[in-house]
Amino acid sequence: MSPPRTSPLTEKTDPDSPPRVRLFVMEGPDRGRSILFEGGTLVVGTLPSCQLVLTDDTVSRQHLSLELLGPRARVRDLGSRNGTRYLGARVEVVEVPLGAIVSLGRTQLALLPADVEPERFSERTELAGLLGRSLAMRRLFAEIERVAPVDVPVLIQGETGSGKEGIARALHALSGRTGALRAFDCGSVPPGLLPGMLFGHARGAFTGAVADTPGAVEAAHEGTLFLDEVAELPLELQPAFLRVLETGRFSRLGETRERQVRFRLVAATHRDLAAAMKKGTFRPDLYHRLASIVLRAPPLRERLDDIPLLAEHFARSLGASLPLSPASLATLSAYHWPGNVRELRNAVERTLTLGAEAALPELAPPGGAKEDFHATRERVLLAFERSYLEALLARHRGSASAAAREAGLARSYFYRLLKTHGLVPGRGKG
């Protein structure tokens, strides 16, 4: 069924709000320096006359300029000796969204919305096995560092493949707990077997129970229990699990005596637990216990700056002797990745064998033509932008106003993007 038709192209649009951006040095000799940019053109370099003056000796005297374009900024390299890079590619002129990170020499410069506090971002680009230099991941790193030592449950929400188990492992690694992390996937076990696998069973508890066997709860003693896909926990089993969280006591299947256990719970789901609670498939008391602290695993489309970093990491882990080509990185950086980090790893494996165009055939150049890096990057970025807009409109049943709000864009600018790509709100393609 097609989404309902709307006619927002004829309605009055809001004017673009006055642009205000905070430039924040994420990495480099001047790390921590920031400046508020409220319009016009700003020059970054080492000359005292620049609006943002850096001491990095790999930055040119006048390295780059910035010009605000509503919710985006035009970055122009001013003939610097070491170049300006965005998403791992050297650029001369590029338009970037707020939240982007631009590299110049050893310096990484973030373009933050003016009301975002830089203190909310970690300085790390790696945390206990997690990789990320994007603002989304650095914000997550800061949250992990803050909550890891706290002895309360954590709920991780995020799409399939977005790295929820990696976040759980980072929380455990930074918690200081002496026990191990035990991962248990509620969605991979038949409901009838869940009680025994979660709480353990005594010998003779059921046919085939030939020995006393501890469950995941007991195995996590003094450590962390990672309960993946917690929304799949059967309703009839939820009271027993809630009791373990509240008292630390449980019984193995087929036993009457109670056992004592201590662990930190980290639960994860790609489902909306609040909605499940309202439908009656998830207990409100268990939900509120799990959601003491909620962390969000950002989807890969919200952390484009991380794709070259992750792709190179996966390539090395798969035994690649040479780095991925610039054209391959450009193609990977432009795809929308519905399967997130897990899909990226699989695509890198195919890229190493077949090439990026075979790994992602929908982004191959028309007619099998050969392209240089800049042409490839421009084409795949346009393909990504169109795909992103179509997905937004579909998710909001054709409402451009709702889609623009989710994207963080002024409606008038959002409409111009739709017109550029021949998209009509309510229908998708024009």
mmCIF file of N, CA and C in Angstrom, residues 17 26-27 41 67 83 100 123 125 164 177 258 299 316 323 330 372 381 399:
data_model
loop_
_atom_site.group_PDB
_atom_site.id
_atom_site.type_symbol
_atom_site.label_atom_id
_atom_site.label_comp_id
_atom_site.label_asym_id
_atom_site.label_seq_id
_atom_site.Cartn_x
_atom_site.Cartn_y
_atom_site.Cartn_z
ATOM 1 N N SER A 17 16.988 28.576 9.983
ATOM 2 C CA SER A 17 17.368 29.262 11.213
ATOM 3 C C SER A 17 18.795 29.776 11.078
ATOM 4 N N MET A 26 39.182 17.969 18.018
ATOM 5 C CA MET A 26 39.058 16.658 18.663
ATOM 6 C C MET A 26 40.415 16.012 18.910
ATOM 7 N N GLU A 27 41.349 16.192 17.962
ATOM 8 C CA GLU A 27 42.677 15.589 18.087
ATOM 9 C C GLU A 27 43.709 16.548 17.544
ATOM 10 N N THR A 41 32.544 33.688 6.477
ATOM 11 C CA THR A 41 33.616 32.751 6.131
ATOM 12 C C THR A 41 34.672 32.773 7.217
ATOM 13 N N GLU A 67 32.401 27.902 5.294
ATOM 14 C CA GLU A 67 31.273 28.786 5.023
ATOM 15 C C GLU A 67 30.002 28.041 5.393
ATOM 16 N N GLY A 83 47.048 18.938 2.744
ATOM 17 C CA GLY A 83 45.699 18.598 2.310
ATOM 18 C C GLY A 83 44.664 18.602 3.423
ATOM 19 N N ALA A 100 30.120 16.494 11.248
ATOM 20 C CA ALA A 100 31.234 15.941 10.472
ATOM 21 C C ALA A 100 32.561 16.238 11.159
ATOM 22 N N GLU A 123 37.877 11.476 24.215
ATOM 23 C CA GLU A 123 39.037 11.743 23.363
ATOM 24 C C GLU A 123 39.507 10.485 22.642
ATOM 25 N N THR A 125 39.611 7.047 20.286
ATOM 26 C CA THR A 125 39.088 6.503 19.040
ATOM 27 C C THR A 125 39.018 4.973 19.115
ATOM 28 N N LYS A 164 26.035 -4.211 19.511
ATOM 29 C CA LYS A 164 25.570 -4.170 20.902
ATOM 30 C C LYS A 164 26.417 -5.063 21.802
ATOM 31 N N ARG A 177 35.271 -5.787 37.333
ATOM 32 C CA ARG A 177 34.763 -7.032 37.916
ATOM 33 C C ARG A 177 35.751 -8.175 37.712
ATOM 34 N N GLU A 258 17.794 -22.772 47.240
ATOM 35 C CA GLU A 258 18.143 -21.548 46.532
ATOM 36 C C GLU A 258 19.653 -21.339 46.519
ATOM 37 N N PRO A 299 23.494 3.352 14.454
ATOM 38 C CA PRO A 299 23.626 2.614 13.191
ATOM 39 C C PRO A 299 24.780 3.182 12.378
ATOM 40 N N ARG A 316 42.568 -5.755 7.506
ATOM 41 C CA ARG A 316 43.767 -6.293 8.175
ATOM 42 C C ARG A 316 43.457 -7.598 8.907
ATOM 43 N N PRO A 323 46.420 -1.930 1.714
ATOM 44 C CA PRO A 323 45.215 -1.192 2.121
ATOM 45 C C PRO A 323 44.184 -1.187 1.008
ATOM 46 N N ALA A 330 35.683 4.843 -1.018
ATOM 47 C CA ALA A 330 34.630 5.785 -1.392
ATOM 48 C C ALA A 330 33.305 5.060 -1.571
ATOM 49 N N ASP A 372 37.787 7.665 -11.868
ATOM 50 C CA ASP A 372 38.814 7.976 -10.880
ATOM 51 C C ASP A 372 38.159 8.115 -9.520
ATOM 52 N N LEU A 381 28.220 9.115 -3.197
ATOM 53 C CA LEU A 381 27.642 9.998 -2.184
ATOM 54 C C LEU A 381 26.252 10.470 -2.610
ATOM 55 N N SER A 399 5.622 12.143 4.844
ATOM 56 C CA SER A 399 5.597 13.469 5.462
ATOM 57 C C SER A 399 6.989 14.088 5.447
#
